[in-house]
Amino acid sequence: MCGIVGIVGHMPVAPLIVDALKRLEYRGYDSAGVATVEGGRLARRRAEGKLVNLERRLEDEPLGGLIGIGHTRWATHGVPNEVNAHPHFSDDVAIVHNGIIENFAELRDELTADGFTFTSQTDTEVVAHLVARELRNGAAPQDAVFAALKRLRGAFALAIMFREDEDLIVGARNGPPLAIGHGEGEMYLGSDAIALAPFTDAITYLEDGDWVVLRRSGVEMFDMSGEPVERKRQQSVGTSLLVDKGNHRHFMEKEIHEQPEVISHTLAHYLDFAGGGVKAFETPFDFKKIDRLAVSACGTAYLAGLIGKYWLERYARLPVDIDIASEFRYREVPLSDASAALFVSQSGETADTLASLRYCRAQGVPIGAIVNVRDSTIARESNGIFPTLAGPEIGVASTKAFTCQLSIFAALAVRAGIERGTLSEEQARHLVRALSEAPRYAAQALRLEERVEQIARELSQVRHVLYLGRDTSFPLAMEGALKLKEISYIHAEGYAAGELKHGPIALIDEHMPVIVIAPHDRIFDKTVSNMQEVAARGGRIILLTDEVGAAKTSLGDIETIVMPTVPEFISPIVYALPIQILAYHTAVAMGTDVDQPRNLAKSVTVE
Ligand code: G6P
């Protein structure tokens, strides 16, 4: 989703801004722009599409200037073209914005009546005009911004620059993240620390309602009542690990291949492999005391939560409600004193997940978060976090964060089972032993890549795919379908295999591949019956199973990916890999933009 950069520096900033924008590309965007002030002149270059187009514009018509702002735009209001790309100007004001101004229509009418002309279809332009109107009325730049902020409803991170002051950027945050970077005689502002990593690792994260005045000499911070506030300056973590594809063609491919290692790191944080137990890691809730866990998340993180529900209910007998966060936040869910809430998010910035967290906080229940970005808003606003140690995930389609989220859910299920007395020591040890083998099996699953790639080539010819599974393989079937549609744009649906006859069976014909995830487990035979139903109607089955499963399936001509035989507990962690690889190679065969698929964003900071 939109990315913001601002620099008050002492070298020409346009190339630096483009460099920082490249680090925000992973968030997803469809146009980009940069503006600078030089010699009392405000100038900008904008381009539809990828940053390379903006770079070409800048080569043809370079921009000088020691102060500037830049933006990658993920379109909400108005198509992704040059006119709607940021920065937006009004009189002597330049602005970039991430978020949605909800009262923009009302403000647009008011500003139009005041003589302002709108040149774009964006909601952002109202902010530029609001600030300009204050300036016309004689306000000083920072007062003009403060007055404008008070008129805005909705979500925003803003960076605003003024023609008449080459030592001033004003930033503001209400919702989407914004970080200040402290340099030597220069200051930065960006959507995250990753963007600012080449310049500084001294970072201050703004809180909602903060607005800041940035000059080369430093930063002043205020709250929405105009009072000065202090925010902690911290050393940003992990940004130096950044971020190249190594020998891989795409970040997604690299991240898929990192899984044995990052699953292992993550599990080692929670489990005592040698002793066969669970470590005494801090949790924000007492599993003995709670009688219900409300889990909310979006996208792939939601599907990790759904698998987590199976585990927590099975092994810890802890009732779990799992919700898509955009539904949870408005559902007015009743939460008792014995409830706890758990949020799952790779980025830690997803707007709906954050809003759900805040709802639960207002209800006074203890809040935990499974997050990958440790200094994210969701991490900061939780009572305690369960970090996934996946490292930066750049590919828009989540892969390694997902299996690390699953690893934590599995560890939590064991921990909760021990504390709630539903698992004996021996049973817990058995589960920990199984989990400790997940990295090894994940590595074995990676070795099936060639076979999966063959099937992907066939899949790239079809328009629709059905994924089926039972038990924990059901949410995984949904994740397989999600991966496929995200990056290959093939229409795919994930269904509970038992639900086949309640609708999707009507779709089955020889053109409809049906991918069945069925490790040989307690209910394998039930899934085989569903495969029979597909086969009887001429459907084309692609089966993911283990050796025993493959031997027991007598369906004639089906394609099988024979997985390592793994303990039932960890099968979703291991089976996640071939479905990711399948989506990846299908997308590669189709020539789509794997790491930045069309219309999608990595960090979804609007609702
Ligand atoms: C977007 C991403 C998904 C991700 C979802 C939730 O849709 O493209 O990969 O699963 O957001 O993001 P989060 O950062 O909260 O896990």
XYZ file of C-alpha atoms and ligand atoms in Angstrom:
623
model
C 0.000 0.000 0.000
C 1.108 3.629 -0.401
C 4.623 4.413 0.735
C 5.879 7.798 1.888
C 9.347 9.285 2.020
C 10.553 12.761 2.974
C 14.118 14.061 3.237
C 15.526 17.388 4.452
C 19.157 16.834 3.502
C 22.327 18.370 2.197
C 22.714 16.468 -1.074
C 20.336 16.391 -4.031
C 17.487 14.315 -2.643
C 15.572 13.072 -5.703
C 17.803 9.996 -6.290
C 17.786 9.239 -2.560
C 14.019 9.420 -2.470
C 13.730 7.041 -5.422
C 16.102 4.670 -3.643
C 13.942 4.771 -0.524
C 10.786 4.287 -2.612
C 12.329 1.145 -4.082
C 12.515 -0.228 -0.572
C 8.802 0.426 -0.215
C 7.942 -1.275 -3.514
C 7.188 -4.504 -1.677
C 4.120 -2.854 -0.165
C 2.432 -2.833 -3.585
C 1.747 0.272 -5.706
C 0.653 1.337 -9.143
C 2.171 4.801 -9.658
C 4.869 6.909 -8.063
C 6.145 10.444 -7.790
C 8.674 12.771 -6.234
C 8.707 16.534 -5.582
C 11.504 18.818 -4.479
C 12.029 22.504 -3.772
C 15.003 24.157 -5.427
C 15.759 27.854 -5.616
C 12.293 28.738 -4.378
C 10.617 26.516 -6.994
C 8.418 23.543 -6.330
C 8.743 20.832 -8.984
C 7.600 17.247 -9.358
C 7.880 14.208 -11.590
C 5.237 11.514 -11.536
C 4.645 8.340 -13.505
C 2.069 5.631 -13.823
C 3.226 2.053 -13.197
C 6.527 0.898 -11.815
C 9.297 3.042 -10.373
C 11.399 2.438 -13.448
C 8.988 4.754 -15.290
C 9.565 7.454 -12.696
C 13.313 6.944 -12.978
C 13.075 7.425 -16.748
C 11.139 10.648 -16.212
C 13.826 11.836 -13.829
C 16.576 10.945 -16.325
C 14.857 13.029 -19.007
C 14.061 15.866 -16.649
C 16.175 15.675 -13.493
C 15.085 17.343 -10.288
C 17.552 19.229 -8.095
C 16.876 20.318 -4.530
C 18.022 19.390 -1.045
C 14.523 18.806 0.273
C 11.858 16.543 -1.142
C 8.999 14.133 -0.665
C 8.164 10.975 -2.576
C 5.368 8.459 -2.844
C 4.349 5.089 -4.178
C 0.579 5.091 -4.661
C -1.817 2.169 -4.317
C -4.985 3.566 -5.847
C -8.082 3.967 -3.703
C -9.816 7.113 -5.051
C -9.149 7.550 -8.749
C -7.459 5.331 -11.322
C -3.703 4.811 -11.182
C -2.531 7.396 -13.719
C -0.041 10.274 -13.646
C -2.628 12.891 -12.756
C -3.711 11.008 -9.650
C -0.148 10.134 -8.629
C 1.296 12.004 -5.662
C 2.758 14.494 -4.751
C -0.250 16.791 -5.084
C 0.209 20.537 -5.191
C -1.944 23.454 -4.182
C -0.434 26.942 -4.423
C 2.913 26.558 -2.643
C 2.120 23.316 -0.869
C 3.187 19.787 -1.866
C 1.801 16.724 -0.186
C 1.997 12.927 -0.150
C -0.541 10.789 1.656
C -1.154 7.179 2.641
C -4.681 6.353 3.799
C -8.217 7.466 3.045
C -9.775 10.830 3.897
C -13.324 9.739 4.627
C -14.906 13.199 4.574
C -13.194 14.171 1.336
C -16.425 14.682 -0.635
C -17.723 17.194 1.867
C -14.336 18.968 2.020
C -14.064 18.976 -1.785
C -17.430 20.738 -2.076
C -16.424 23.272 0.546
C -13.052 23.975 -1.094
C -14.569 24.135 -4.569
C -17.008 26.754 -3.287
C -13.964 28.644 -1.986
C -12.473 28.737 -5.474
C -10.051 25.802 -5.367
C -9.773 23.739 -8.524
C -9.323 19.969 -8.298
C -7.032 18.436 -10.886
C -7.173 14.824 -9.696
C -9.792 12.332 -8.542
C -7.951 11.648 -5.311
C -9.086 12.246 -1.771
C -5.572 13.538 -1.024
C -5.931 16.756 -2.971
C -8.362 18.130 -0.368
C -5.549 18.088 2.186
C -3.278 20.134 -0.088
C -6.045 22.685 -0.635
C -6.964 22.826 3.050
C -3.377 23.684 3.939
C -3.132 26.172 1.075
C -6.320 27.890 2.220
C -4.848 28.375 5.684
C -1.690 29.818 4.121
C -3.785 32.186 1.991
C -5.435 33.317 5.223
C -2.031 34.202 6.615
C -1.197 31.155 8.748
C 2.417 30.031 9.122
C 3.100 26.647 7.434
C 3.034 24.486 10.537
C -0.056 26.219 11.894
C -1.718 25.756 8.514
C -1.102 22.008 8.680
C -2.334 21.754 12.251
C -5.551 23.577 11.321
C -6.027 21.308 8.287
C -5.441 18.129 10.296
C -8.306 19.046 12.590
C -10.655 18.962 9.614
C -9.720 15.444 8.475
C -11.636 12.276 9.224
C -10.184 8.915 8.271
C -6.763 7.379 8.073
C -3.648 9.223 7.058
C 0.082 9.391 7.096
C 1.158 12.665 5.504
C 4.305 14.480 4.482
C 3.885 18.123 3.504
C 6.434 20.505 2.044
C 6.342 24.248 1.265
C 7.839 26.241 -1.590
C 8.869 29.065 0.695
C 10.758 27.011 3.281
C 13.538 24.719 2.104
C 14.152 23.495 5.635
C 10.722 22.192 6.571
C 8.644 19.048 6.150
C 5.564 18.574 8.294
C 4.435 14.982 8.866
C 1.335 13.579 10.527
C 0.025 10.172 11.471
C -3.435 8.867 12.181
C -3.605 5.197 11.260
C -0.978 4.220 8.693
C 2.532 4.069 10.101
C 5.085 6.835 9.883
C 8.643 6.784 11.152
C 11.145 9.604 11.643
C 14.793 8.935 10.797
C 17.460 10.939 12.602
C 20.574 11.805 10.588
C 23.581 14.097 11.093
C 22.318 17.508 10.054
C 19.574 15.884 8.005
C 16.246 14.339 8.823
C 14.054 11.743 7.197
C 10.531 10.527 7.293
C 9.189 7.282 5.892
C 6.438 4.690 6.033
C 8.797 2.265 7.724
C 12.351 1.816 8.899
C 13.123 -0.331 5.847
C 12.683 2.728 3.611
C 15.119 4.735 5.715
C 17.669 1.972 6.235
C 20.296 3.378 3.814
C 20.255 6.715 5.637
C 19.920 5.897 9.324
C 18.900 3.266 11.831
C 17.978 5.835 14.511
C 14.219 5.761 14.276
C 11.264 7.291 16.103
C 7.854 5.734 15.469
C 4.995 8.194 15.620
C 1.789 7.378 17.424
C -1.712 8.055 16.180
C -2.563 11.730 16.448
C 1.098 12.811 16.329
C 2.283 15.477 13.938
C 5.862 16.574 13.512
C 7.958 19.455 12.268
C 11.114 18.237 10.574
C 14.108 20.492 9.979
C 17.758 19.691 9.293
C 18.471 20.509 12.918
C 15.973 17.947 14.264
C 12.334 17.188 14.890
C 9.622 18.664 17.080
C 6.647 16.441 17.841
C 3.125 17.412 18.857
C -0.176 15.742 19.629
C -3.580 16.713 18.289
C -4.096 19.279 21.012
C -0.901 20.972 19.820
C 1.062 19.986 22.935
C 4.673 18.893 22.464
C 5.166 15.155 22.915
C 8.230 12.971 23.360
C 8.547 9.708 21.468
C 11.269 7.202 22.011
C 14.205 7.155 19.635
C 15.306 3.605 18.972
C 17.764 1.580 17.008
C 15.769 -0.075 14.300
C 16.076 -3.849 14.185
C 16.741 -6.048 11.231
C 16.867 -3.433 8.523
C 20.529 -4.108 7.840
C 19.528 -7.612 6.726
C 18.064 -5.968 3.703
C 17.038 -7.240 1.172
C 18.159 -8.816 -2.001
C 17.005 -11.849 -3.880
C 20.301 -13.699 -3.630
C 20.421 -16.246 -6.434
C 16.663 -16.376 -6.727
C 14.533 -14.939 -9.490
C 11.968 -13.539 -7.098
C 11.695 -12.658 -3.440
C 8.844 -15.133 -3.189
C 11.052 -17.960 -4.383
C 13.769 -16.944 -1.928
C 11.281 -16.711 0.919
C 9.825 -20.130 0.127
C 13.325 -21.589 0.285
C 14.150 -19.858 3.562
C 11.391 -21.723 5.347
C 13.317 -24.646 6.870
C 15.634 -22.133 8.482
C 13.103 -19.558 9.676
C 10.686 -22.204 10.952
C 13.574 -23.618 12.912
C 14.514 -20.182 14.358
C 10.934 -19.481 15.281
C 10.335 -22.839 16.925
C 13.600 -22.602 18.853
C 12.325 -19.388 20.408
C 9.358 -21.208 21.941
C 10.399 -24.810 22.371
C 13.077 -26.571 24.304
C 14.017 -29.186 21.735
C 16.577 -30.882 23.950
C 14.272 -31.213 26.936
C 11.229 -31.939 24.787
C 9.217 -29.174 26.435
C 7.986 -25.657 25.907
C 10.095 -22.705 26.974
C 8.828 -20.329 29.635
C 8.323 -17.528 27.119
C 6.214 -14.606 28.274
C 2.566 -14.613 27.328
C 0.106 -11.793 27.883
C -2.583 -14.201 28.996
C -2.893 -17.003 31.452
C -4.077 -20.075 29.556
C -5.433 -21.596 32.771
C -7.750 -18.692 33.397
C -9.172 -17.934 29.992
C -12.122 -19.843 28.625
C -12.134 -18.349 25.160
C -9.618 -16.933 22.731
C -10.757 -14.501 20.049
C -8.368 -14.585 17.079
C -8.574 -12.017 14.267
C -6.451 -11.434 11.207
C -6.602 -10.839 7.460
C -5.567 -12.802 4.395
C -2.998 -15.508 4.887
C -2.599 -14.605 8.558
C -6.324 -15.321 9.018
C -5.853 -18.780 7.526
C -2.950 -19.412 9.919
C -5.373 -18.500 12.711
C -7.925 -20.959 11.369
C -5.394 -23.790 11.571
C -4.420 -22.514 15.023
C -8.044 -22.938 16.088
C -7.954 -26.652 15.225
C -4.806 -27.107 17.304
C -5.779 -25.022 20.328
C -9.177 -26.651 20.535
C -7.834 -30.163 20.000
C -4.797 -30.134 22.238
C -5.665 -27.486 24.840
C -9.474 -27.780 24.765
C -9.499 -23.981 24.519
C -12.467 -22.633 22.528
C -11.237 -20.330 19.782
C -13.293 -17.893 17.751
C -11.542 -16.926 14.580
C -12.626 -13.914 12.568
C -11.653 -12.011 9.505
C -10.612 -8.740 11.124
C -12.689 -6.517 8.826
C -15.775 -8.392 10.064
C -14.725 -8.633 13.694
C -14.155 -4.910 14.062
C -17.804 -4.034 13.389
C -19.479 -7.150 14.766
C -19.735 -5.876 18.341
C -18.404 -9.146 19.687
C -19.144 -9.650 23.369
C -15.999 -10.497 25.356
C -16.129 -11.712 28.921
C -13.527 -11.266 31.651
C -12.312 -14.759 30.897
C -11.649 -13.964 27.230
C -8.345 -13.083 25.643
C -7.623 -11.776 22.156
C -4.896 -12.780 19.751
C -4.047 -10.966 16.514
C -1.956 -12.358 13.704
C -0.138 -10.094 11.293
C 3.078 -10.269 9.323
C 3.353 -6.500 8.908
C 1.761 -5.544 12.211
C 0.146 -2.632 10.383
C -2.978 -4.078 8.739
C -5.693 -1.491 9.374
C -8.545 -3.915 10.068
C -6.460 -6.086 12.378
C -5.296 -3.017 14.272
C -8.864 -1.726 14.604
C -9.963 -5.120 15.962
C -7.134 -5.000 18.474
C -8.242 -1.566 19.616
C -11.818 -2.792 19.986
C -10.608 -5.595 22.262
C -8.397 -3.243 24.209
C -11.397 -1.037 24.876
C -13.178 -4.148 26.220
C -10.310 -4.630 28.655
C -9.243 -8.131 27.588
C -5.568 -9.148 27.492
C -4.098 -8.847 24.030
C -1.407 -10.855 22.336
C -0.093 -10.619 18.790
C 1.779 -12.968 16.513
C 3.780 -10.463 14.459
C 6.775 -10.497 12.183
C 7.642 -6.794 12.378
C 8.514 -6.304 16.001
C 8.382 -2.527 16.064
C 5.025 -2.351 14.266
C 1.925 -0.666 15.629
C 0.156 -3.939 16.413
C 3.240 -5.123 18.318
C 3.435 -1.881 20.254
C -0.249 -1.836 21.162
C -0.402 -5.440 22.396
C 0.143 -6.528 25.982
C 2.627 -9.060 24.705
C 3.879 -10.381 21.399
C 4.813 -13.747 19.966
C 7.395 -12.810 17.354
C 7.743 -14.859 14.189
C 11.428 -14.940 13.325
C 10.878 -15.010 9.585
C 13.020 -11.970 8.727
C 11.765 -9.329 6.281
C 9.121 -10.735 3.950
C 9.122 -8.813 0.696
C 7.020 -10.874 -1.731
C 3.449 -9.621 -1.503
C 2.111 -13.151 -1.217
C 2.969 -14.316 2.279
C 4.909 -17.590 2.531
C 7.509 -17.862 5.261
C 5.541 -15.615 7.626
C 2.637 -18.076 7.277
C 4.606 -21.185 8.249
C 6.219 -19.265 11.124
C 2.765 -18.178 12.305
C 1.702 -21.819 12.171
C 4.795 -22.810 14.156
C 3.826 -20.381 16.902
C 0.213 -21.562 16.982
C 1.489 -25.104 17.332
C 3.819 -24.129 20.175
C 1.009 -22.183 21.865
C -1.299 -25.188 21.602
C 1.252 -27.339 23.401
C 1.940 -24.673 26.017
C -1.783 -24.113 26.595
C -2.408 -27.873 26.698
C 0.212 -28.309 29.410
C -1.067 -25.377 31.443
C -4.690 -26.381 31.125
C -3.877 -29.973 32.005
C -5.229 -31.373 28.765
C -1.882 -32.782 27.650
C 0.165 -35.166 29.712
C 3.900 -34.602 29.868
C 4.386 -37.529 27.540
C 1.837 -36.238 25.023
C 3.415 -32.779 25.110
C 6.856 -34.248 24.570
C 5.523 -36.231 21.643
C 4.109 -33.076 20.028
C 7.294 -31.084 20.650
C 9.288 -33.892 19.077
C 7.017 -33.759 16.037
C 7.405 -29.984 15.809
C 11.156 -30.189 16.088
C 11.116 -32.209 12.868
C 9.129 -29.649 10.899
C 12.217 -27.834 9.506
C 13.699 -31.114 8.271
C 10.464 -32.150 6.563
C 10.084 -28.660 5.100
C 13.541 -29.088 3.543
C 12.441 -32.442 2.101
C 9.300 -30.847 0.693
C 11.467 -28.293 -1.113
C 13.168 -31.135 -2.955
C 9.870 -31.865 -4.700
C 10.084 -28.575 -6.543
C 10.778 -30.090 -9.961
C 7.742 -32.359 -9.761
C 5.546 -29.509 -8.563
C 6.841 -27.304 -11.360
C 5.733 -29.886 -13.953
C 2.211 -29.737 -12.586
C 2.363 -25.950 -12.422
C 3.039 -25.820 -16.166
C -0.222 -27.694 -16.766
C -2.065 -25.552 -14.263
C -0.994 -22.397 -16.044
C -3.305 -23.423 -18.911
C -6.522 -23.464 -16.871
C -8.904 -20.758 -15.703
C -10.387 -22.337 -12.566
C -9.047 -24.551 -9.813
C -10.694 -26.162 -6.816
C -8.671 -26.985 -3.702
C -10.050 -29.510 -1.187
C -8.982 -30.649 2.273
C -10.326 -31.825 5.611
C -9.387 -30.849 9.151
C -6.254 -28.659 9.155
C -5.892 -29.370 5.434
C -9.116 -27.405 4.875
C -7.702 -23.988 5.840
C -4.595 -25.022 3.951
C -6.763 -25.681 0.886
C -8.045 -22.116 1.233
C -4.461 -20.872 1.517
C -3.533 -22.842 -1.622
C -6.405 -21.222 -3.493
C -5.510 -17.786 -2.146
C -1.856 -18.126 -3.207
C -2.895 -19.230 -6.664
C -5.303 -16.387 -7.276
C -3.005 -13.780 -5.729
C -0.083 -14.334 -8.024
C -1.321 -16.277 -11.066
C -4.771 -14.631 -11.305
C -6.333 -18.068 -11.836
C -9.711 -18.286 -10.168
C -9.334 -20.734 -7.296
C -11.482 -21.764 -4.373
C -10.601 -23.719 -1.280
C -13.323 -25.926 0.174
C -13.784 -28.381 3.002
C -13.781 -31.704 1.156
C -16.971 -32.765 2.949
C -18.700 -29.664 1.646
C -18.044 -30.646 -1.975
C -21.500 -32.029 -2.538
C -23.154 -28.906 -1.200
C -22.273 -26.814 -4.198
C -18.855 -26.999 -5.799
C -19.469 -30.457 -7.225
C -21.649 -28.726 -9.799
C -18.486 -27.168 -11.217
C -16.661 -30.435 -11.793
C -15.896 -31.399 -15.362
C -12.800 -32.407 -17.296
C -11.613 -28.792 -17.409
C -11.600 -28.307 -13.657
C -8.447 -29.421 -11.838
C -9.170 -30.393 -8.248
C -6.173 -30.256 -5.947
C -6.655 -32.431 -2.900
C -4.500 -32.044 0.213
C -4.728 -35.357 2.023
C -1.896 -36.625 4.191
C -2.633 -40.163 5.337
C -4.342 -39.427 8.644
C -7.414 -40.443 10.685
C -9.820 -39.096 8.107
C -7.918 -39.866 4.945
C -10.544 -42.373 3.813
C -13.259 -39.738 4.016
C -11.284 -37.514 1.686
C -10.737 -40.450 -0.688
C -14.522 -40.799 -0.933
C -14.727 -37.157 -1.972
C -12.044 -37.776 -4.589
C -14.137 -40.664 -5.903
C -17.000 -38.215 -6.339
C -14.744 -35.911 -8.335
C -13.327 -38.771 -10.430
C -16.805 -40.120 -11.178
C -17.621 -36.782 -12.801
C -14.522 -36.631 -14.945
C -12.686 -34.141 -12.735
C -8.892 -33.981 -12.943
C -7.359 -34.752 -9.559
C -3.990 -33.569 -8.336
C -3.310 -35.234 -4.999
C -0.859 -34.171 -2.343
C -0.325 -37.065 -0.020
C 2.382 -39.269 1.484
C 3.534 -42.738 0.439
C 0.845 -44.619 2.361
C -1.824 -42.246 1.053
C -0.585 -42.676 -2.521
C -0.585 -46.475 -2.193
C -4.100 -46.546 -0.732
C -5.654 -44.355 -3.394
C -6.845 -46.484 -6.244
C -8.266 -43.897 -8.525
C -6.361 -44.698 -11.661
C -5.155 -41.762 -13.587
C -4.461 -39.008 -11.094
C -1.410 -36.848 -10.608
C 0.208 -37.329 -7.226
C 2.800 -35.301 -5.397
C 4.245 -37.746 -2.890
C 5.194 -35.874 0.242
C 7.398 -37.070 3.077
C 5.479 -38.992 5.728
C 5.080 -36.527 8.576
C 3.403 -36.604 11.996
C -0.213 -35.481 11.634
C 0.296 -32.499 13.979
C 2.770 -30.749 11.701
C 1.301 -31.627 8.313
C -0.046 -28.098 7.587
C 3.417 -26.607 8.132
C 5.017 -29.073 5.712
C 2.203 -29.221 3.131
C 2.196 -25.425 2.942
C 5.397 -25.570 0.922
C 4.213 -27.469 -2.170
C 1.106 -25.300 -2.454
C 3.273 -22.190 -2.350
C 5.669 -23.680 -4.910
C 2.741 -24.661 -7.105
C 1.354 -21.119 -7.095
C 4.826 -19.696 -7.652
C 5.664 -21.807 -10.698
C 2.192 -21.387 -12.153
C 2.643 -17.629 -11.951
C 6.150 -17.822 -13.428
C 4.808 -19.944 -16.304
C 2.124 -17.344 -16.906
C 4.607 -14.476 -16.754
C 2.871 -12.472 -14.048
C 4.596 -10.081 -11.663
C 5.165 -12.616 -8.896
C 6.510 -10.345 -6.171
C 4.158 -7.463 -6.829
C 0.977 -8.926 -8.268
C -1.488 -6.521 -9.775
C -3.811 -4.647 -7.412
C -2.370 -6.227 -4.265
C -0.507 -4.573 -1.423
C 1.805 -6.087 1.146
C 0.844 -3.867 3.996
C -2.829 -2.964 3.864
C -3.135 0.207 5.876
C -6.623 1.202 4.760
C -9.860 -0.637 5.415
C -2.231 -8.535 2.342
C -1.059 -9.380 1.878
C -1.225 -10.801 2.403
C -1.388 -10.797 3.906
C -2.514 -9.873 4.367
C -2.487 -9.651 5.869
O -3.395 -8.962 1.726
O -0.975 -9.382 0.474
O -0.086 -11.570 2.039
O -1.642 -12.088 4.356
O -2.373 -8.588 3.766
O -1.327 -8.929 6.175
P -0.610 -8.969 7.578
O 0.593 -8.075 7.397
O -1.579 -8.421 8.582
O -0.238 -10.373 7.860
